[in-house]
Amino acid sequence: MKHHLRKEKNCLNCGTEVTDRFCSHCGQENLEPKETFSHLFAHFFKDVTHYDSKLLTTIKYLLFKPGFLSNQYFAGKRTKYLNPIRMYIFISFIFFLVLFLKKNDEPVKTNENDFTQTNIIKQHLADSLKASIQHTQNNVFYDSVKAVVTNEIASKLDTLASQKDTTEIIEFGLGDEGIKFTLKEGKYNDVAEYDSVQQTLPDDKKDKGIIHWLIRANVGLKDRYGSRSEVVVAENFEHSIPKLMFILLPLFAWFLYMFHSRKKFYYAQHAIFSVHFHSFVFLLFLLMSLLYWLFLPGRVSNYAALASVLIVFVYLSLALKNTYSQSLWLSFVKAFSVGIIYVVALVTGIIVLALISFVTA
């Protein structure tokens, strides 16, 4: 493709004199700006195959040589491999795309808690029917029967006059897919009533701690928006944990920063290591999701999940050893310590997500 090179030796991008094929200042190739379709396609094919070769090489080292890519990056050897940030974005995009397709492939579940708009419509219909009964005061038998039937229908539609359910149940469940929280409460109409009742109860009968907050918050939301006599909140680990990992990556780097010398390693180096580590974890999750679709229904998936946790721990330990040039035993200790702290952060994040789901249900 040398016949497409410009005869002029000034770079069209930055104006620097070009002594060879590429500009020494900005790196742009000194080509004619007008390109044929065949030339454009050839460049496209070259860029794609070059990206593919980099991707395959990077993935190979990422999977089978823990810590190698981080060491290469720290040593300044970066052109052979994908940029860590680009790789992380690419892998996480593929992972979340598969997760999205898998979520859409699941049967759609009806939200039994979103009754607010339905109750408003029911109440309007009930009020309209009652108004029509008031305007019909004739003694004709037909009108009398019509009034009785209309009144019965209106009573069933009337959400304000319906029989009050005084049930109060709080349930918390932990299953294979995640956590499920259920709150049923029909005793109180507003926060003032709840606080008043709580003050009259003996100490051993009062709601305390998180239970007090949950019920009081639900009563307030019910008073404001209606239709919260039963709230069910579910957080699927498969969906929530990857999202939290995406958000908590800088925090993971900070954990590593706290466990290593501040003089020898900068936070940015820990961030690069974290990007490589999270890229590996997302690849592992992607593989496990595909295996689950194909071969791992039921209890087998639980063993696969346990195996993936063990793989992640071993990988982190080896990556720490190879990247930070420390003993395997010390790497195991640091991996375990950072892992425990990170799990606590994930659990805290799941609780926060569940509380957000609760107040917005």
Short mmCIF file of C-alpha atoms in Angstrom, two decimals, residues 40-361:
data_model
loop_
_atom_site.label_atom_id
_atom_site.label_comp_id
_atom_site.label_asym_id
_atom_site.label_seq_id
_atom_site.Cartn_x
_atom_site.Cartn_y
_atom_site.Cartn_z
CA LEU A 40 -10.41 1.46 3.45
CA PHE A 41 -11.50 -2.19 3.78
CA ALA A 42 -7.87 -3.35 3.91
CA HIS A 43 -7.18 -0.95 6.79
CA PHE A 44 -10.32 -2.10 8.57
CA PHE A 45 -9.34 -5.76 8.21
CA LYS A 46 -5.82 -5.01 9.42
CA ASP A 47 -7.09 -3.15 12.50
CA VAL A 48 -9.59 -5.90 13.37
CA THR A 49 -7.09 -8.74 13.05
CA HIS A 50 -4.52 -6.73 14.97
CA TYR A 51 -7.07 -6.17 17.77
CA ASP A 52 -8.05 -9.85 17.71
CA SER A 53 -4.44 -10.99 18.02
CA LYS A 54 -3.88 -8.62 20.93
CA LEU A 55 -7.11 -9.75 22.56
CA LEU A 56 -6.28 -13.45 22.31
CA THR A 57 -2.76 -12.92 23.59
CA THR A 58 -3.98 -10.79 26.50
CA ILE A 59 -6.76 -13.22 27.45
CA LYS A 60 -4.32 -16.14 27.36
CA TYR A 61 -1.94 -14.48 29.82
CA LEU A 62 -4.81 -13.15 31.92
CA LEU A 63 -6.27 -16.62 32.43
CA PHE A 64 -3.18 -18.74 32.82
CA LYS A 65 -0.43 -16.45 34.17
CA PRO A 66 -1.77 -14.56 37.21
CA GLY A 67 -0.03 -11.23 37.71
CA PHE A 68 1.91 -11.40 34.42
CA LEU A 69 0.00 -8.61 32.66
CA SER A 70 0.32 -6.30 35.67
CA ASN A 71 4.08 -6.90 35.78
CA GLN A 72 4.37 -6.22 32.06
CA TYR A 73 2.42 -3.00 32.44
CA PHE A 74 4.55 -1.84 35.37
CA ALA A 75 7.70 -2.61 33.33
CA GLY A 76 6.42 -0.42 30.46
CA LYS A 77 5.82 -3.33 28.04
CA ARG A 78 2.34 -2.35 26.89
CA THR A 79 2.04 -2.41 23.10
CA LYS A 80 1.78 -6.23 22.88
CA TYR A 81 -1.33 -6.36 25.04
CA LEU A 82 -4.70 -4.66 25.28
CA ASN A 83 -4.87 -1.58 27.44
CA PRO A 84 -6.15 -2.77 30.87
CA ILE A 85 -9.03 -0.28 30.95
CA ARG A 86 -10.15 -1.13 27.41
CA MET A 87 -9.92 -4.83 28.17
CA TYR A 88 -11.93 -4.43 31.35
CA ILE A 89 -14.65 -2.43 29.59
CA PHE A 90 -14.78 -4.96 26.74
CA ILE A 91 -14.99 -8.01 29.03
CA SER A 92 -17.50 -6.42 31.41
CA PHE A 93 -19.63 -5.34 28.44
CA ILE A 94 -19.76 -8.91 27.13
CA PHE A 95 -20.51 -10.23 30.61
CA PHE A 96 -23.35 -7.81 31.32
CA LEU A 97 -24.74 -8.38 27.82
CA VAL A 98 -24.92 -12.14 28.50
CA LEU A 99 -26.40 -11.43 31.93
CA PHE A 100 -29.01 -9.17 30.34
CA LEU A 101 -29.94 -11.78 27.73
CA LYS A 102 -30.14 -14.45 30.43
CA LYS A 103 -32.38 -12.21 32.55
CA ASN A 104 -34.69 -11.57 29.59
CA ASP A 105 -34.80 -15.30 28.92
CA GLU A 106 -36.26 -15.94 32.39
CA PRO A 107 -40.05 -16.03 32.83
CA VAL A 108 -41.52 -12.65 33.60
CA LYS A 109 -42.78 -12.40 37.17
CA THR A 110 -45.68 -10.18 38.03
CA ASN A 111 -44.94 -7.53 40.62
CA GLU A 112 -47.56 -8.14 43.28
CA ASN A 113 -46.65 -5.04 45.26
CA ASP A 114 -47.27 -2.33 42.69
CA PHE A 115 -50.96 -1.75 43.45
CA THR A 116 -50.90 2.02 43.84
CA GLN A 117 -52.32 2.97 40.43
CA THR A 118 -54.78 0.07 40.53
CA ASN A 119 -56.13 1.19 43.90
CA ILE A 120 -56.56 4.75 42.67
CA ILE A 121 -58.56 3.58 39.67
CA LYS A 122 -60.65 1.25 41.86
CA GLN A 123 -61.39 4.08 44.27
CA HIS A 124 -62.47 6.41 41.44
CA LEU A 125 -64.80 3.74 40.09
CA ALA A 126 -66.23 3.09 43.55
CA ASP A 127 -66.86 6.82 44.10
CA SER A 128 -68.51 7.11 40.69
CA LEU A 129 -70.80 4.15 41.40
CA LYS A 130 -71.79 5.54 44.81
CA ALA A 131 -72.56 8.90 43.24
CA SER A 132 -74.78 7.23 40.67
CA ILE A 133 -76.69 5.45 43.49
CA GLN A 134 -77.32 8.75 45.26
CA HIS A 135 -78.86 10.23 42.10
CA THR A 136 -81.16 7.23 41.71
CA GLN A 137 -83.79 7.56 44.43
CA ASN A 138 -86.84 6.11 42.58
CA ASN A 139 -88.86 3.31 44.16
CA VAL A 140 -89.13 1.33 40.95
CA PHE A 141 -88.17 -2.29 41.52
CA TYR A 142 -85.58 -2.22 38.71
CA ASP A 143 -83.90 0.85 40.16
CA SER A 144 -83.89 -0.70 43.64
CA VAL A 145 -82.20 -3.88 42.45
CA LYS A 146 -79.78 -1.86 40.37
CA ALA A 147 -78.90 0.25 43.42
CA VAL A 148 -78.26 -2.86 45.55
CA VAL A 149 -76.03 -4.48 42.92
CA THR A 150 -74.20 -1.23 42.23
CA ASN A 151 -73.62 -0.66 45.94
CA GLU A 152 -72.21 -4.19 46.32
CA ILE A 153 -69.81 -3.67 43.42
CA ALA A 154 -68.78 -0.28 44.80
CA SER A 155 -68.10 -1.79 48.21
CA LYS A 156 -65.76 -4.36 46.69
CA LEU A 157 -63.94 -1.68 44.70
CA ASP A 158 -63.72 0.76 47.62
CA THR A 159 -60.16 0.47 48.90
CA LEU A 160 -60.84 2.87 51.76
CA ALA A 161 -63.83 1.01 53.12
CA SER A 162 -62.37 -2.47 52.68
CA GLN A 163 -61.81 -4.55 55.76
CA LYS A 164 -58.53 -3.65 57.41
CA ASP A 165 -55.92 -6.36 57.63
CA THR A 166 -54.07 -6.07 60.92
CA THR A 167 -51.48 -8.73 60.05
CA GLU A 168 -47.88 -7.86 60.89
CA ILE A 169 -45.24 -10.26 59.58
CA ILE A 170 -41.55 -9.74 58.83
CA GLU A 171 -39.73 -12.57 57.06
CA PHE A 172 -36.13 -12.84 55.84
CA GLY A 173 -34.96 -15.67 53.65
CA LEU A 174 -31.61 -16.68 52.14
CA GLY A 175 -31.71 -19.05 49.20
CA ASP A 176 -29.67 -20.24 46.23
CA GLU A 177 -30.50 -17.18 44.12
CA GLY A 178 -30.21 -14.46 46.76
CA ILE A 179 -32.05 -12.85 49.63
CA LYS A 180 -35.79 -12.27 49.94
CA PHE A 181 -37.41 -9.92 52.43
CA THR A 182 -41.17 -9.82 53.03
CA LEU A 183 -43.06 -7.28 55.14
CA LYS A 184 -46.82 -7.50 55.75
CA GLU A 185 -48.27 -4.65 57.78
CA GLY A 186 -51.89 -3.45 58.01
CA LYS A 187 -52.19 -2.05 61.52
CA TYR A 188 -51.26 1.59 61.04
CA ASN A 189 -52.44 4.35 58.72
CA ASP A 190 -49.69 6.90 59.36
CA VAL A 191 -46.47 7.47 61.30
CA ALA A 192 -48.22 9.44 64.06
CA GLU A 193 -50.50 6.48 64.78
CA TYR A 194 -47.55 4.09 64.78
CA ASP A 195 -45.51 6.26 67.17
CA SER A 196 -48.53 6.70 69.45
CA VAL A 197 -49.15 2.96 69.66
CA GLN A 198 -45.45 2.24 70.26
CA GLN A 199 -45.36 4.64 73.19
CA THR A 200 -48.22 2.82 74.91
CA LEU A 201 -46.55 -0.60 74.63
CA PRO A 202 -44.24 -2.07 77.29
CA ASP A 203 -40.54 -2.15 76.38
CA ASP A 204 -40.53 -5.86 75.59
CA LYS A 205 -43.39 -5.40 73.08
CA LYS A 206 -41.99 -2.38 71.22
CA ASP A 207 -40.35 -2.67 67.83
CA LYS A 208 -36.61 -2.13 68.11
CA GLY A 209 -33.63 -1.56 65.84
CA ILE A 210 -33.98 -2.34 62.16
CA ILE A 211 -37.49 -3.74 62.69
CA HIS A 212 -38.63 -0.40 64.10
CA TRP A 213 -37.08 1.45 61.16
CA LEU A 214 -38.54 -0.91 58.53
CA ILE A 215 -42.11 -0.77 59.86
CA ARG A 216 -42.03 2.97 60.55
CA ALA A 217 -40.58 3.70 57.10
CA ASN A 218 -43.16 1.47 55.44
CA VAL A 219 -46.02 3.15 57.34
CA GLY A 220 -44.76 6.55 56.20
CA LEU A 221 -44.49 5.41 52.59
CA LYS A 222 -47.89 3.75 52.78
CA ASP A 223 -49.43 6.96 54.11
CA ARG A 224 -47.79 8.94 51.31
CA TYR A 225 -48.27 6.61 48.33
CA GLY A 226 -50.72 3.92 49.50
CA SER A 227 -50.75 0.20 48.72
CA ARG A 228 -47.81 -1.03 50.81
CA SER A 229 -49.63 -3.47 53.08
CA GLU A 230 -47.34 -6.16 51.64
CA VAL A 231 -43.84 -5.50 50.33
CA VAL A 232 -41.55 -8.19 48.90
CA VAL A 233 -37.93 -7.30 48.14
CA ALA A 234 -35.62 -9.79 46.41
CA GLU A 235 -31.95 -9.32 45.55
CA ASN A 236 -30.51 -11.87 43.13
CA PHE A 237 -26.83 -12.47 43.90
CA GLU A 238 -26.07 -13.33 40.28
CA HIS A 239 -27.25 -9.89 39.19
CA SER A 240 -26.32 -7.69 42.14
CA ILE A 241 -22.78 -8.93 42.93
CA PRO A 242 -21.29 -8.25 39.44
CA LYS A 243 -22.81 -4.75 39.46
CA LEU A 244 -21.33 -4.06 42.88
CA MET A 245 -17.95 -5.42 41.82
CA PHE A 246 -17.98 -3.00 38.90
CA ILE A 247 -18.61 -0.14 41.33
CA LEU A 248 -16.28 -1.33 44.10
CA LEU A 249 -13.18 -1.86 41.95
CA PRO A 250 -11.49 1.37 43.19
CA LEU A 251 -12.23 0.27 46.76
CA PHE A 252 -10.55 -3.09 46.12
CA ALA A 253 -7.46 -1.22 44.88
CA TRP A 254 -7.49 0.83 48.05
CA PHE A 255 -7.57 -2.36 50.15
CA LEU A 256 -4.44 -3.52 48.32
CA TYR A 257 -2.88 -0.11 48.86
CA MET A 258 -3.39 -0.50 52.62
CA PHE A 259 -1.68 -3.93 52.63
CA HIS A 260 1.46 -2.91 50.72
CA SER A 261 4.28 -0.40 51.01
CA ARG A 262 3.20 3.16 50.11
CA LYS A 263 6.76 4.02 49.02
CA LYS A 264 7.25 1.05 46.71
CA PHE A 265 3.83 0.99 45.07
CA TYR A 266 1.50 3.79 44.05
CA TYR A 267 -2.27 3.53 44.23
CA ALA A 268 -2.42 3.60 40.41
CA GLN A 269 -0.41 0.37 40.28
CA HIS A 270 -2.88 -1.31 42.63
CA ALA A 271 -5.68 0.00 40.42
CA ILE A 272 -4.12 -1.65 37.35
CA PHE A 273 -3.75 -4.91 39.28
CA SER A 274 -7.41 -4.62 40.35
CA VAL A 275 -8.50 -4.07 36.76
CA HIS A 276 -6.69 -7.24 35.66
CA PHE A 277 -8.05 -9.22 38.61
CA HIS A 278 -11.65 -8.09 38.05
CA SER A 279 -11.31 -8.83 34.34
CA PHE A 280 -10.36 -12.40 35.24
CA VAL A 281 -13.30 -12.68 37.65
CA PHE A 282 -15.75 -11.45 35.01
CA LEU A 283 -14.35 -13.95 32.52
CA LEU A 284 -14.79 -16.71 35.11
CA PHE A 285 -18.36 -15.56 35.83
CA LEU A 286 -19.05 -15.51 32.11
CA LEU A 287 -17.77 -19.07 31.76
CA MET A 288 -19.84 -20.22 34.76
CA SER A 289 -22.96 -18.58 33.32
CA LEU A 290 -22.48 -20.41 30.03
CA LEU A 291 -21.85 -23.71 31.84
CA TYR A 292 -24.97 -23.14 33.95
CA TRP A 293 -27.06 -22.65 30.84
CA LEU A 294 -25.72 -25.84 29.30
CA PHE A 295 -24.87 -28.37 32.01
CA LEU A 296 -25.39 -27.17 35.57
CA PRO A 297 -29.03 -27.18 36.66
CA GLY A 298 -30.06 -27.64 40.26
CA ARG A 299 -27.61 -28.49 43.00
CA VAL A 300 -24.67 -28.97 40.66
CA SER A 301 -24.57 -25.19 40.17
CA ASN A 302 -23.95 -24.77 43.92
CA TYR A 303 -20.79 -26.85 43.72
CA ALA A 304 -19.74 -24.92 40.63
CA ALA A 305 -20.23 -21.64 42.50
CA LEU A 306 -18.13 -22.94 45.40
CA ALA A 307 -15.44 -24.05 42.97
CA SER A 308 -15.41 -20.61 41.33
CA VAL A 309 -14.86 -18.96 44.74
CA LEU A 310 -11.91 -21.27 45.37
CA ILE A 311 -10.49 -20.53 41.91
CA VAL A 312 -10.76 -16.78 42.52
CA PHE A 313 -8.96 -17.08 45.86
CA VAL A 314 -6.12 -19.18 44.43
CA TYR A 315 -5.81 -16.86 41.43
CA LEU A 316 -5.65 -13.77 43.67
CA SER A 317 -2.98 -15.37 45.84
CA LEU A 318 -0.79 -16.29 42.87
CA ALA A 319 -1.34 -12.89 41.24
CA LEU A 320 -0.27 -11.13 44.45
CA LYS A 321 2.81 -13.35 44.71
CA ASN A 322 3.89 -12.76 41.11
CA THR A 323 3.09 -9.04 41.01
CA TYR A 324 4.43 -7.90 44.36
CA SER A 325 7.36 -10.37 44.60
CA GLN A 326 6.40 -11.79 47.97
CA SER A 327 6.20 -15.28 49.44
CA LEU A 328 3.31 -17.57 48.64
CA TRP A 329 2.35 -17.78 52.32
CA LEU A 330 2.21 -14.01 52.70
CA SER A 331 0.23 -13.81 49.48
CA PHE A 332 -2.31 -16.29 50.85
CA VAL A 333 -2.67 -14.25 54.05
CA LYS A 334 -3.13 -10.99 52.14
CA ALA A 335 -5.53 -12.59 49.67
CA PHE A 336 -7.61 -13.98 52.53
CA SER A 337 -7.60 -10.67 54.42
CA VAL A 338 -8.45 -8.54 51.38
CA GLY A 339 -11.05 -11.10 50.34
CA ILE A 340 -12.82 -10.99 53.71
CA ILE A 341 -12.89 -7.19 53.72
CA TYR A 342 -14.12 -7.16 50.13
CA VAL A 343 -16.88 -9.67 50.90
CA VAL A 344 -18.00 -7.45 53.80
CA ALA A 345 -18.13 -4.53 51.37
CA LEU A 346 -20.17 -6.62 48.92
CA VAL A 347 -22.62 -7.72 51.63
CA THR A 348 -22.97 -4.12 52.76
CA GLY A 349 -23.64 -3.12 49.17
CA ILE A 350 -26.30 -5.83 48.81
CA ILE A 351 -28.01 -4.61 52.00
CA VAL A 352 -27.96 -1.04 50.67
CA LEU A 353 -29.46 -2.23 47.37
CA ALA A 354 -32.15 -4.13 49.28
CA LEU A 355 -33.00 -1.05 51.36
CA ILE A 356 -33.19 1.07 48.22
CA SER A 357 -35.49 -1.54 46.67
CA PHE A 358 -37.58 -1.52 49.84
CA VAL A 359 -38.16 2.23 49.93
CA THR A 360 -38.84 2.36 46.18
CA ALA A 361 -41.03 -0.77 45.96
#
